[in-house]
Structure formats: structure tokens, C-alpha cells
């Protein structure tokens, strides 16, 4: 019974003490509450606002904020351009919400006071303004991805790794701005990475040219030459996975005026008549012969009703709308690559694939970057109000960028050479402060 009575007494004392604390701090913040390290415990709303304004001054609108790209190149804007300020009142309101919530529970109140709480300063800015600035910068910074490329000479295959692109990420950059520490005036622009559509893996196993076939055409025939060039571009660098069927009609799409084709002679029912896409059958014929030489399986092929001058007898192929197609099967265990090129009235179609014992070179570009942080300098400006801050120069990181060309032979590095080097020197930060004895540690943005 004595133990029970003692426990009740202790509980009553704690409750009375907590109730007293609740009453005492009903119009002020609990002890242990701070913002950015500034102690606000025991202060009223307005007193807390005033202390934050004195302790954490916000720079004038003409102060500079530096936007930096991944290569260290800066773009300067003024804080006033985006109406960027510290919202002292909203910050204190959040502090009071936390204080009042902690004070509602008599049991949690002592723990809340003992553990303390440091809150961030609320910032506000015009999102439309910063979005407009970022949209203007997008044209300067956005870079499309470049697909991996394969080149060949005789039986030497060289694969060039694709290059990733980038697009400015407004949402992530604005979030970075919200989270920017108060003593920093450099905002790193954020980007989304654009992956190439074609990577070295898509060429995996391709190490030799299996076949090539060439046909000739009259380059002076403008309409027919135009159609051959258009079709050749659509077929060039087409990758066909193993055990898949290639459809020329599907790759070329409808041969129509809307798709850029011109009218030129085509063979229909043993007659030459003008139609959109005339000349495309020469590509079908050239590809057909390359497929035969590469020992791939022809699935569908229809000859012309009349002989053609650009191929041996019985070695031609035609296509027409969706009715007549040229199809073949990649009957190998590796992807094949179709290339189609125009050279001085010649149409060259090659089939590249896998040949046992052949090798391939892979060329990659690799970039290293080292960063040098800038120093921060302060100067007193008697024209400023006491405690006022002006960011005269945000400062800039220094960068040393090195780009290497790395050559792999059968996945082993055989050569590495430096092809470019650029250096951006760091630029010191310069902050002007009003004549009121702020120390360097207290000077924040």
C-alpha cells in the first residue's frame, strides 16, 4: 500500500508540473525549440520572428545565385528574379504547432523538452519564375543521346559506344533549391539521363561482315534516286535479333507522298507506270542478294513480272503495298546488322553477323572530374543596414575534366589515350555585410 501511495504521489507531482509548464508556455515556445540552431525557447510568436530576422538575415534582391551545369559553367540570376525570401512568420508558426502538439500530452511533454527540436527555416519563391528560367536554359543544356555505332573495313569490325544524353530536370532542380543550405549560393542544375536506344549489347556477337551486294542506278533520275535514298536510310543499321523474321514492308512503311516518297516508274502487270516509291524494289533486290550470300533463310520473295537491269536474271525481288513483301529469317544464334549505303550511283547492302574466330574492337569515351572548392571572402559595407547581407559574387567550384578514348579488343583494354583536358579555375565567393559585428560563422545567406 505504501508503494502504491508513493507511486500516486509521484504521478500527481509530474502531472501538476506538466500542467504548470503547459500553462506557462501557452503563448510561447517550449524550451529546446530552435530554428537553424537559433534558440527560440520561451519566446512569443513575434519575438521569435524578430530574433530570426536578426540572426539569419536574408540578402537583398540583387544578390546573386549561381546555377551550375555538370561541367562547372555558371549562369547567374538574382534572388529577386524568383522572389526568393525566407518566410520567418511561417517558420515560427510551424515551431508553435510542434510546441503545442508536444504540450497536449502530459507524459510526452518532459521528453519533448529534454530531447529538443531544431527546425529548418521555411523558404518561399516563385516557381513559375524559376521554371521560366530553367526552360530558357534547357535549349543550352539539353543534349540528345547518341546511339552506339558499328563500322567495318574488310573484316575489321569496330564498335563505338553510344553517348548518354541529358535533359534538364526542372522538378529535381527546384527541389535542390528548396534544400539549398542557407550559406550556399551555388545551385547545381539537375538532369535526367537519356540512354541511347542502341547500346553495345545490341551488337553482341557481331564480329564480321557475312555478305555484301552492290547494284547500280542512274543518279540523274532525281525521283527514283530520292526514293532509293529514303528507303536505304530506313533500312541502314537495322538490327535483327536471332531467330526473328525481317519484313521489308514493315521497316519501310507505306510508300506514299505523306511519307516523303516521289512518283517514279514501277512494274505493274508487265508495264511501267508512275507510282509513289518507284525504285524501292532495287533496295529489295539488293538486300535479297546479300541475304542469299549470307546463307540466311528467305521466307517470302516475289520476282518482277519483267526483267530488271540492276540484277542478274532470277535474282530480283519486288514489294508492293501490303500484298507483296520481302521477308527473311535470321537463322543464326546471334543478331545481324543490315547496313545500306549510297555511293556515287551504287547501292551497297551488307549483312554483318557472327563468324567463329573473328574479333571486334570496342571504343569507349571515359571522363574523369576532380573538384576544387572556392574560398569565401567577406567585406564590410557601410552602405548596408546593420546585419544586412549582399551576395556580391556567389563563387564557383573549380573543375578538372579529362576525357580518354579506351580501346577494348575482345573485352580487354589494349589502348587508353587522353584526347581532351579542360580546367575551370575556382572563383572566390564575396559577401558584403552591414556594420554590425557578425562573425564569419554567423554570416549566412
Tab-separated table of C-alpha atoms in Angstrom:
chain	number	residue	atom	x	y	z
A	1	UNK	CA	0.000	0.000	0.000
A	2	UNK	CA	2.883	2.358	0.816
A	3	UNK	CA	4.386	1.705	-2.617
A	4	UNK	CA	1.061	2.386	-4.340
A	5	UNK	CA	0.566	5.621	-2.429
A	6	UNK	CA	4.088	6.747	-3.267
A	7	UNK	CA	3.519	5.997	-6.967
A	8	UNK	CA	0.306	8.017	-6.939
A	9	UNK	CA	2.084	10.940	-5.304
A	10	UNK	CA	4.844	10.879	-7.938
A	11	UNK	CA	2.310	10.730	-10.766
A	12	UNK	CA	0.376	13.645	-9.292
A	13	UNK	CA	3.566	15.703	-8.964
A	14	UNK	CA	4.548	15.000	-12.567
A	15	UNK	CA	1.056	15.865	-13.775
A	16	UNK	CA	0.982	19.103	-11.806
A	17	UNK	CA	4.426	20.046	-13.044
A	18	UNK	CA	3.498	19.279	-16.663
A	19	UNK	CA	0.255	21.176	-16.306
A	20	UNK	CA	2.153	24.150	-14.938
A	21	UNK	CA	4.583	24.012	-17.849
A	22	UNK	CA	1.667	23.777	-20.281
A	23	UNK	CA	0.052	26.831	-18.764
A	24	UNK	CA	3.292	28.800	-18.601
A	25	UNK	CA	4.160	28.123	-22.263
A	26	UNK	CA	0.633	28.504	-23.688
A	27	UNK	CA	1.684	31.683	-25.548
A	28	UNK	CA	5.350	30.911	-26.043
A	29	UNK	CA	7.570	28.167	-27.427
A	30	UNK	CA	8.731	25.294	-25.283
A	31	UNK	CA	12.364	25.228	-24.141
A	32	UNK	CA	14.677	23.374	-26.529
A	33	UNK	CA	12.970	24.516	-29.745
A	34	UNK	CA	15.327	26.132	-32.251
A	35	UNK	CA	15.469	27.055	-35.944
A	36	UNK	CA	18.725	26.578	-37.851
A	37	UNK	CA	20.462	26.409	-34.441
A	38	UNK	CA	18.876	29.659	-33.195
A	39	UNK	CA	17.264	29.026	-29.761
A	40	UNK	CA	13.646	30.241	-29.642
A	41	UNK	CA	12.551	28.591	-26.379
A	42	UNK	CA	10.319	30.769	-24.208
A	43	UNK	CA	9.701	33.388	-26.911
A	44	UNK	CA	6.347	34.637	-28.154
A	45	UNK	CA	5.459	34.450	-31.828
A	46	UNK	CA	6.569	37.980	-32.701
A	47	UNK	CA	9.669	37.798	-30.531
A	48	UNK	CA	10.693	34.584	-32.271
A	49	UNK	CA	10.151	36.183	-35.698
A	50	UNK	CA	12.250	39.195	-34.725
A	51	UNK	CA	15.086	37.037	-33.389
A	52	UNK	CA	15.217	35.005	-36.607
A	53	UNK	CA	15.327	38.152	-38.730
A	54	UNK	CA	18.210	39.493	-36.647
A	55	UNK	CA	20.111	36.203	-36.501
A	56	UNK	CA	19.546	34.975	-40.068
A	57	UNK	CA	19.371	37.973	-42.418
A	58	UNK	CA	18.200	37.407	-45.993
A	59	UNK	CA	20.173	39.116	-48.768
A	60	UNK	CA	18.877	41.957	-50.881
A	61	UNK	CA	17.023	41.010	-54.106
A	62	UNK	CA	20.023	41.975	-56.269
A	63	UNK	CA	22.217	39.343	-54.569
A	64	UNK	CA	23.397	36.689	-56.996
A	65	UNK	CA	22.552	32.995	-57.154
A	66	UNK	CA	24.703	30.876	-59.437
A	67	UNK	CA	23.229	27.983	-61.439
A	68	UNK	CA	25.957	25.496	-62.377
A	69	UNK	CA	25.935	22.758	-65.015
A	70	UNK	CA	27.853	19.449	-64.622
A	71	UNK	CA	30.880	20.944	-66.420
A	72	UNK	CA	31.043	23.818	-63.944
A	73	UNK	CA	29.772	26.501	-66.314
A	74	UNK	CA	27.740	29.136	-64.435
A	75	UNK	CA	24.583	31.103	-65.141
A	76	UNK	CA	23.883	33.978	-62.748
A	77	UNK	CA	20.440	35.095	-61.662
A	78	UNK	CA	19.306	37.469	-58.902
A	79	UNK	CA	17.309	36.229	-55.946
A	80	UNK	CA	14.831	38.939	-56.824
A	81	UNK	CA	14.278	37.313	-60.233
A	82	UNK	CA	12.462	34.471	-58.489
A	83	UNK	CA	11.118	36.398	-55.442
A	84	UNK	CA	13.191	34.125	-53.190
A	85	UNK	CA	12.881	35.012	-49.493
A	86	UNK	CA	12.881	33.451	-46.060
A	87	UNK	CA	9.411	33.144	-44.543
A	88	UNK	CA	10.137	33.860	-40.891
A	89	UNK	CA	6.454	34.002	-39.927
A	90	UNK	CA	5.632	30.590	-41.471
A	91	UNK	CA	8.717	29.122	-39.777
A	92	UNK	CA	7.583	30.314	-36.332
A	93	UNK	CA	4.045	29.055	-36.979
A	94	UNK	CA	5.489	25.586	-37.629
A	95	UNK	CA	7.525	25.851	-34.432
A	96	UNK	CA	4.368	26.715	-32.451
A	97	UNK	CA	2.481	23.798	-33.992
A	98	UNK	CA	5.223	21.460	-32.815
A	99	UNK	CA	5.286	23.129	-29.389
A	100	UNK	CA	1.503	22.917	-28.940
A	101	UNK	CA	1.394	19.299	-30.073
A	102	UNK	CA	4.107	18.352	-27.589
A	103	UNK	CA	2.283	20.207	-24.816
A	104	UNK	CA	-1.020	18.320	-25.308
A	105	UNK	CA	0.352	15.147	-23.723
A	106	UNK	CA	1.408	15.454	-20.101
A	107	UNK	CA	3.532	12.325	-20.387
A	108	UNK	CA	5.295	13.391	-23.629
A	109	UNK	CA	5.924	16.986	-22.558
A	110	UNK	CA	9.031	16.400	-20.362
A	111	UNK	CA	10.565	14.171	-23.054
A	112	UNK	CA	9.931	16.812	-25.746
A	113	UNK	CA	11.676	19.475	-23.660
A	114	UNK	CA	14.584	17.159	-22.852
A	115	UNK	CA	15.160	15.946	-26.450
A	116	UNK	CA	14.975	19.423	-28.018
A	117	UNK	CA	13.964	20.148	-31.623
A	118	UNK	CA	15.748	22.089	-34.370
A	119	UNK	CA	13.535	23.106	-37.304
A	120	UNK	CA	14.509	24.292	-40.806
A	121	UNK	CA	13.791	27.782	-41.994
A	122	UNK	CA	10.854	27.977	-44.423
A	123	UNK	CA	11.775	29.425	-47.825
A	124	UNK	CA	9.458	30.820	-50.454
A	125	UNK	CA	9.979	31.610	-54.118
A	126	UNK	CA	8.036	31.985	-57.348
A	127	UNK	CA	8.005	28.554	-59.017
A	128	UNK	CA	6.708	29.970	-62.295
A	129	UNK	CA	9.688	32.332	-62.466
A	130	UNK	CA	12.296	29.645	-61.800
A	131	UNK	CA	10.556	27.333	-64.299
A	132	UNK	CA	10.742	30.036	-66.975
A	133	UNK	CA	14.465	30.465	-66.312
A	134	UNK	CA	15.066	26.707	-66.499
A	135	UNK	CA	13.068	26.431	-69.727
A	136	UNK	CA	15.301	29.073	-71.301
A	137	UNK	CA	18.382	27.166	-70.150
A	138	UNK	CA	17.059	23.847	-71.483
A	139	UNK	CA	17.942	24.728	-75.093
A	140	UNK	CA	21.512	25.392	-73.977
A	141	UNK	CA	21.973	22.331	-71.785
A	142	UNK	CA	19.815	19.556	-73.259
A	143	UNK	CA	21.851	17.031	-75.229
A	144	UNK	CA	20.326	14.117	-77.213
A	145	UNK	CA	21.677	10.614	-76.705
A	146	UNK	CA	23.871	9.150	-79.435
A	147	UNK	CA	23.421	5.508	-80.393
A	148	UNK	CA	26.276	3.052	-80.482
A	149	UNK	CA	27.725	2.767	-83.985
A	150	UNK	CA	29.449	-0.064	-85.776
A	151	UNK	CA	31.911	0.453	-88.614
A	152	UNK	CA	33.724	-2.083	-90.741
A	153	UNK	CA	36.570	-2.196	-93.209
A	154	UNK	CA	37.174	-5.505	-94.945
A	155	UNK	CA	36.735	-7.872	-91.994
A	156	UNK	CA	37.761	-5.426	-89.278
A	157	UNK	CA	34.778	-4.523	-87.083
A	158	UNK	CA	34.966	-1.503	-84.776
A	159	UNK	CA	32.195	-0.719	-82.314
A	160	UNK	CA	31.797	2.796	-80.928
A	161	UNK	CA	29.998	3.025	-77.604
A	162	UNK	CA	26.964	5.298	-77.584
A	163	UNK	CA	26.936	8.544	-75.633
A	164	UNK	CA	24.332	9.258	-72.993
A	165	UNK	CA	22.257	12.389	-73.393
A	166	UNK	CA	20.663	14.591	-70.792
A	167	UNK	CA	17.624	16.778	-70.286
A	168	UNK	CA	17.237	19.467	-67.632
A	169	UNK	CA	15.079	18.202	-64.752
A	170	UNK	CA	13.080	21.199	-63.526
A	171	UNK	CA	11.392	19.334	-60.671
A	172	UNK	CA	14.630	17.976	-59.226
A	173	UNK	CA	16.392	21.335	-59.644
A	174	UNK	CA	13.606	23.170	-57.808
A	175	UNK	CA	13.756	20.573	-55.011
A	176	UNK	CA	17.516	21.160	-54.831
A	177	UNK	CA	16.809	24.878	-54.493
A	178	UNK	CA	14.408	24.240	-51.609
A	179	UNK	CA	17.031	22.139	-49.812
A	180	UNK	CA	19.930	24.519	-50.545
A	181	UNK	CA	21.754	25.339	-47.263
A	182	UNK	CA	21.450	28.956	-46.183
A	183	UNK	CA	25.165	29.652	-46.521
A	184	UNK	CA	25.416	28.383	-50.098
A	185	UNK	CA	24.745	30.422	-53.200
A	186	UNK	CA	25.550	27.811	-55.820
A	187	UNK	CA	22.733	25.648	-57.174
A	188	UNK	CA	23.716	22.554	-59.134
A	189	UNK	CA	21.355	22.046	-62.056
A	190	UNK	CA	19.783	18.594	-62.037
A	191	UNK	CA	19.444	16.456	-65.169
A	192	UNK	CA	17.719	13.296	-66.311
A	193	UNK	CA	19.982	10.896	-68.166
A	194	UNK	CA	18.898	9.830	-71.645
A	195	UNK	CA	20.093	6.345	-72.531
A	196	UNK	CA	20.920	5.565	-76.173
A	197	UNK	CA	18.342	3.442	-77.994
A	198	UNK	CA	21.143	1.209	-79.265
A	199	UNK	CA	23.927	0.047	-76.933
A	200	UNK	CA	26.997	-2.165	-77.490
A	201	UNK	CA	24.985	-5.079	-76.076
A	202	UNK	CA	22.674	-4.893	-79.105
A	203	UNK	CA	25.675	-5.721	-81.301
A	204	UNK	CA	26.821	-8.579	-79.075
A	205	UNK	CA	28.332	-11.356	-81.178
A	206	UNK	CA	28.582	-9.302	-84.392
A	207	UNK	CA	32.228	-9.519	-85.388
A	208	UNK	CA	32.391	-9.907	-89.176
A	209	UNK	CA	30.770	-8.983	-92.459
A	210	UNK	CA	28.948	-12.053	-93.745
A	211	UNK	CA	27.994	-10.705	-97.167
A	212	UNK	CA	27.762	-7.610	-99.349
A	213	UNK	CA	25.916	-6.959	-102.608
A	214	UNK	CA	26.059	-3.899	-104.878
A	215	UNK	CA	23.657	-2.663	-107.540
A	216	UNK	CA	23.887	0.428	-109.742
A	217	UNK	CA	21.281	3.099	-110.536
A	218	UNK	CA	21.080	6.263	-112.584
A	219	UNK	CA	21.778	9.081	-110.131
A	220	UNK	CA	20.465	11.595	-112.708
A	221	UNK	CA	16.937	10.171	-112.298
A	222	UNK	CA	16.015	12.508	-109.450
A	223	UNK	CA	12.724	10.957	-108.308
A	224	UNK	CA	13.928	7.355	-108.398
A	225	UNK	CA	17.224	8.262	-106.678
A	226	UNK	CA	15.315	10.105	-103.955
A	227	UNK	CA	13.147	7.034	-103.241
A	228	UNK	CA	16.174	4.710	-103.117
A	229	UNK	CA	17.952	7.044	-100.707
A	230	UNK	CA	14.909	7.304	-98.444
A	231	UNK	CA	14.428	3.539	-98.301
A	232	UNK	CA	18.157	2.987	-97.804
A	233	UNK	CA	18.171	5.291	-94.769
A	234	UNK	CA	15.274	3.392	-93.183
A	235	UNK	CA	16.997	0.025	-93.580
A	236	UNK	CA	20.501	1.184	-92.648
A	237	UNK	CA	21.749	-0.010	-89.228
A	238	UNK	CA	18.733	-2.248	-88.669
A	239	UNK	CA	19.476	-4.933	-86.057
A	240	UNK	CA	17.628	-8.229	-86.386
A	241	UNK	CA	17.739	-10.490	-83.307
A	242	UNK	CA	18.436	-14.220	-83.729
A	243	UNK	CA	15.537	-16.410	-84.921
A	244	UNK	CA	13.469	-13.321	-85.875
A	245	UNK	CA	11.899	-12.559	-89.276
A	246	UNK	CA	12.666	-9.325	-91.136
A	247	UNK	CA	9.837	-7.673	-93.120
A	248	UNK	CA	10.862	-5.001	-95.604
A	249	UNK	CA	7.305	-3.659	-95.850
A	250	UNK	CA	7.170	-3.228	-92.073
A	251	UNK	CA	10.512	-1.405	-91.945
A	252	UNK	CA	9.766	0.947	-94.850
A	253	UNK	CA	6.144	1.668	-94.061
A	254	UNK	CA	3.691	2.811	-96.776
A	255	UNK	CA	5.392	4.283	-99.861
A	256	UNK	CA	3.266	7.399	-100.059
A	257	UNK	CA	3.531	11.116	-100.679
A	258	UNK	CA	2.863	11.742	-96.967
A	259	UNK	CA	5.914	9.638	-96.062
A	260	UNK	CA	8.188	11.577	-98.390
A	261	UNK	CA	8.219	9.348	-101.489
A	262	UNK	CA	8.078	10.689	-105.045
A	263	UNK	CA	6.452	9.225	-108.151
A	264	UNK	CA	8.752	7.132	-110.355
A	265	UNK	CA	8.282	4.163	-112.753
A	266	UNK	CA	7.230	0.821	-111.259
A	267	UNK	CA	6.455	-2.514	-112.957
A	268	UNK	CA	2.761	-3.463	-112.753
A	269	UNK	CA	1.302	-6.253	-114.945
A	270	UNK	CA	4.257	-6.193	-117.353
A	271	UNK	CA	4.030	-2.416	-117.758
A	272	UNK	CA	5.946	0.579	-116.408
A	273	UNK	CA	3.644	3.097	-114.740
A	274	UNK	CA	4.422	6.026	-112.400
A	275	UNK	CA	3.707	5.456	-108.703
A	276	UNK	CA	4.945	6.665	-105.357
A	277	UNK	CA	8.028	4.763	-104.223
A	278	UNK	CA	9.290	3.740	-107.658
A	279	UNK	CA	12.857	2.462	-107.266
A	280	UNK	CA	12.384	0.933	-103.823
A	281	UNK	CA	12.349	-2.530	-105.386
A	282	UNK	CA	16.047	-2.041	-106.181
A	283	UNK	CA	16.683	-1.975	-102.444
A	284	UNK	CA	14.585	-5.144	-102.055
A	285	UNK	CA	16.631	-6.826	-104.783
A	286	UNK	CA	19.993	-5.724	-103.367
A	287	UNK	CA	19.019	-6.884	-99.877
A	288	UNK	CA	17.720	-10.194	-101.239
A	289	UNK	CA	21.055	-10.976	-102.874
A	290	UNK	CA	23.000	-10.051	-99.719
A	291	UNK	CA	20.733	-12.360	-97.707
A	292	UNK	CA	21.423	-15.213	-100.130
A	293	UNK	CA	25.196	-14.692	-99.871
A	294	UNK	CA	24.949	-14.653	-96.042
A	295	UNK	CA	23.127	-18.030	-96.075
A	296	UNK	CA	20.094	-16.641	-94.283
A	297	UNK	CA	16.664	-18.195	-94.835
A	298	UNK	CA	14.357	-16.434	-97.327
A	299	UNK	CA	10.758	-16.576	-96.067
A	300	UNK	CA	8.966	-14.564	-98.764
A	301	UNK	CA	10.193	-13.284	-102.120
A	302	UNK	CA	8.350	-12.400	-105.327
A	303	UNK	CA	10.194	-11.572	-108.596
A	304	UNK	CA	9.204	-8.801	-111.015
A	305	UNK	CA	6.987	-9.627	-113.990
A	306	UNK	CA	9.694	-8.127	-116.243
A	307	UNK	CA	13.499	-8.459	-116.086
A	308	UNK	CA	15.360	-5.670	-114.257
A	309	UNK	CA	18.639	-4.204	-115.422
A	310	UNK	CA	20.272	-3.921	-111.995
A	311	UNK	CA	20.340	-7.638	-111.032
A	312	UNK	CA	21.162	-10.989	-112.655
A	313	UNK	CA	18.221	-12.923	-114.121
A	314	UNK	CA	16.160	-14.676	-111.456
A	315	UNK	CA	17.884	-12.770	-108.643
A	316	UNK	CA	15.441	-9.883	-108.196
A	317	UNK	CA	12.726	-9.168	-105.620
A	318	UNK	CA	9.761	-6.811	-105.564
A	319	UNK	CA	7.437	-5.390	-102.928
A	320	UNK	CA	4.017	-3.786	-103.326
A	321	UNK	CA	1.863	-2.220	-100.621
A	322	UNK	CA	0.926	-4.851	-98.049
A	323	UNK	CA	0.307	-7.506	-100.715
A	324	UNK	CA	3.861	-8.401	-101.724
A	325	UNK	CA	6.695	-8.394	-99.201
A	326	UNK	CA	10.290	-9.485	-98.914
A	327	UNK	CA	10.965	-11.406	-95.714
A	328	UNK	CA	13.862	-13.447	-94.381
A	329	UNK	CA	14.755	-15.274	-91.175
A	330	UNK	CA	17.872	-14.695	-89.101
A	331	UNK	CA	18.630	-18.386	-88.718
A	332	UNK	CA	21.809	-17.790	-86.687
A	333	UNK	CA	22.300	-17.705	-82.919
A	334	UNK	CA	23.455	-14.081	-82.985
A	335	UNK	CA	21.955	-10.759	-84.060
A	336	UNK	CA	22.704	-9.494	-87.543
A	337	UNK	CA	23.152	-5.905	-88.675
A	338	UNK	CA	21.933	-4.630	-92.050
A	339	UNK	CA	23.760	-1.632	-93.487
A	340	UNK	CA	22.687	0.209	-96.623
A	341	UNK	CA	24.751	2.971	-98.214
A	342	UNK	CA	24.668	5.110	-101.343
A	343	UNK	CA	27.978	5.818	-103.096
A	344	UNK	CA	28.071	7.574	-106.481
A	345	UNK	CA	25.182	5.730	-108.102
A	346	UNK	CA	25.873	2.480	-106.255
A	347	UNK	CA	23.637	0.903	-103.636
A	348	UNK	CA	25.676	-1.199	-101.175
A	349	UNK	CA	23.880	-3.533	-98.777
A	350	UNK	CA	25.882	-5.541	-96.246
A	351	UNK	CA	24.952	-8.200	-93.704
A	352	UNK	CA	27.097	-8.283	-90.576
A	353	UNK	CA	26.946	-11.126	-88.095
A	354	UNK	CA	28.990	-13.689	-86.221
A	355	UNK	CA	31.912	-15.622	-87.590
A	356	UNK	CA	33.838	-18.041	-85.347
A	357	UNK	CA	37.354	-16.808	-84.580
A	358	UNK	CA	36.765	-13.197	-85.662
A	359	UNK	CA	37.250	-10.354	-83.196
A	360	UNK	CA	35.822	-6.889	-82.672
A	361	UNK	CA	37.229	-3.658	-81.271
A	362	UNK	CA	35.156	-1.563	-78.871
A	363	UNK	CA	35.949	2.130	-78.420
A	364	UNK	CA	34.614	3.941	-75.360
A	365	UNK	CA	34.924	7.508	-74.107
A	366	UNK	CA	35.562	7.865	-70.373
A	367	UNK	CA	35.603	11.161	-68.444
A	368	UNK	CA	37.083	11.883	-65.021
A	369	UNK	CA	36.350	15.009	-62.995
A	370	UNK	CA	38.020	16.492	-59.913
A	371	UNK	CA	36.551	19.437	-57.975
A	372	UNK	CA	38.268	22.304	-56.143
A	373	UNK	CA	36.082	24.242	-53.683
A	374	UNK	CA	36.258	28.068	-53.681
A	375	UNK	CA	37.297	30.215	-50.719
A	376	UNK	CA	34.844	32.631	-49.076
A	377	UNK	CA	35.743	36.291	-48.553
A	378	UNK	CA	33.872	38.901	-46.525
A	379	UNK	CA	33.884	42.683	-46.652
A	380	UNK	CA	32.105	45.287	-44.578
A	381	UNK	CA	29.853	47.681	-46.498
A	382	UNK	CA	28.828	50.779	-44.509
A	383	UNK	CA	26.076	51.483	-47.030
A	384	UNK	CA	24.193	48.389	-45.856
A	385	UNK	CA	21.918	48.242	-42.849
A	386	UNK	CA	23.275	46.518	-39.728
A	387	UNK	CA	23.165	42.763	-40.317
A	388	UNK	CA	22.157	43.077	-43.969
A	389	UNK	CA	23.864	40.736	-46.425
A	390	UNK	CA	24.581	41.113	-50.146
A	391	UNK	CA	25.997	38.228	-52.186
A	392	UNK	CA	28.344	40.148	-54.494
A	393	UNK	CA	29.839	37.036	-56.064
A	394	UNK	CA	28.483	33.537	-55.323
A	395	UNK	CA	31.786	31.829	-56.020
A	396	UNK	CA	32.295	28.808	-58.223
A	397	UNK	CA	33.808	25.349	-57.907
A	398	UNK	CA	36.873	24.580	-59.940
A	399	UNK	CA	36.854	21.532	-62.211
A	400	UNK	CA	39.474	19.457	-63.983
A	401	UNK	CA	37.893	17.357	-66.722
A	402	UNK	CA	39.810	14.654	-68.586
A	403	UNK	CA	38.357	12.565	-71.405
A	404	UNK	CA	40.025	9.342	-72.505
A	405	UNK	CA	39.492	7.099	-75.505
A	406	UNK	CA	39.671	3.495	-74.327
A	407	UNK	CA	40.027	0.676	-76.843
A	408	UNK	CA	38.954	-2.870	-75.972
A	409	UNK	CA	39.878	-5.923	-78.033
A	410	UNK	CA	37.703	-8.893	-77.096
A	411	UNK	CA	36.792	-7.085	-73.832
A	412	UNK	CA	40.449	-6.459	-72.872
A	413	UNK	CA	41.856	-2.909	-72.741
A	414	UNK	CA	44.570	-2.615	-75.369
A	415	UNK	CA	44.901	1.177	-75.540
A	416	UNK	CA	43.976	4.230	-73.479
A	417	UNK	CA	44.833	7.764	-74.509
A	418	UNK	CA	43.923	11.234	-73.311
A	419	UNK	CA	42.004	13.070	-76.045
A	420	UNK	CA	40.906	16.234	-74.211
A	421	UNK	CA	41.562	18.083	-70.972
A	422	UNK	CA	39.893	21.233	-69.691
A	423	UNK	CA	40.217	23.115	-66.429
A	424	UNK	CA	37.882	25.631	-64.802
A	425	UNK	CA	39.563	27.613	-62.026
A	426	UNK	CA	37.604	28.145	-58.780
A	427	UNK	CA	36.173	31.620	-58.284
A	428	UNK	CA	36.230	33.014	-54.716
A	429	UNK	CA	32.946	33.860	-53.027
A	430	UNK	CA	32.495	37.501	-51.957
A	431	UNK	CA	29.891	38.531	-49.379
A	432	UNK	CA	29.238	42.111	-48.234
A	433	UNK	CA	27.847	42.572	-44.715
A	434	UNK	CA	26.417	45.521	-42.852
A	435	UNK	CA	28.408	47.091	-39.978
A	436	UNK	CA	27.109	45.096	-37.052
A	437	UNK	CA	29.730	42.683	-35.808
A	438	UNK	CA	28.511	39.462	-37.425
A	439	UNK	CA	31.206	36.819	-37.290
A	440	UNK	CA	32.018	34.641	-40.257
A	441	UNK	CA	30.227	31.687	-38.696
A	442	UNK	CA	27.042	33.740	-38.287
A	443	UNK	CA	27.002	35.163	-41.794
A	444	UNK	CA	24.544	33.106	-43.786
A	445	UNK	CA	22.670	33.774	-46.918
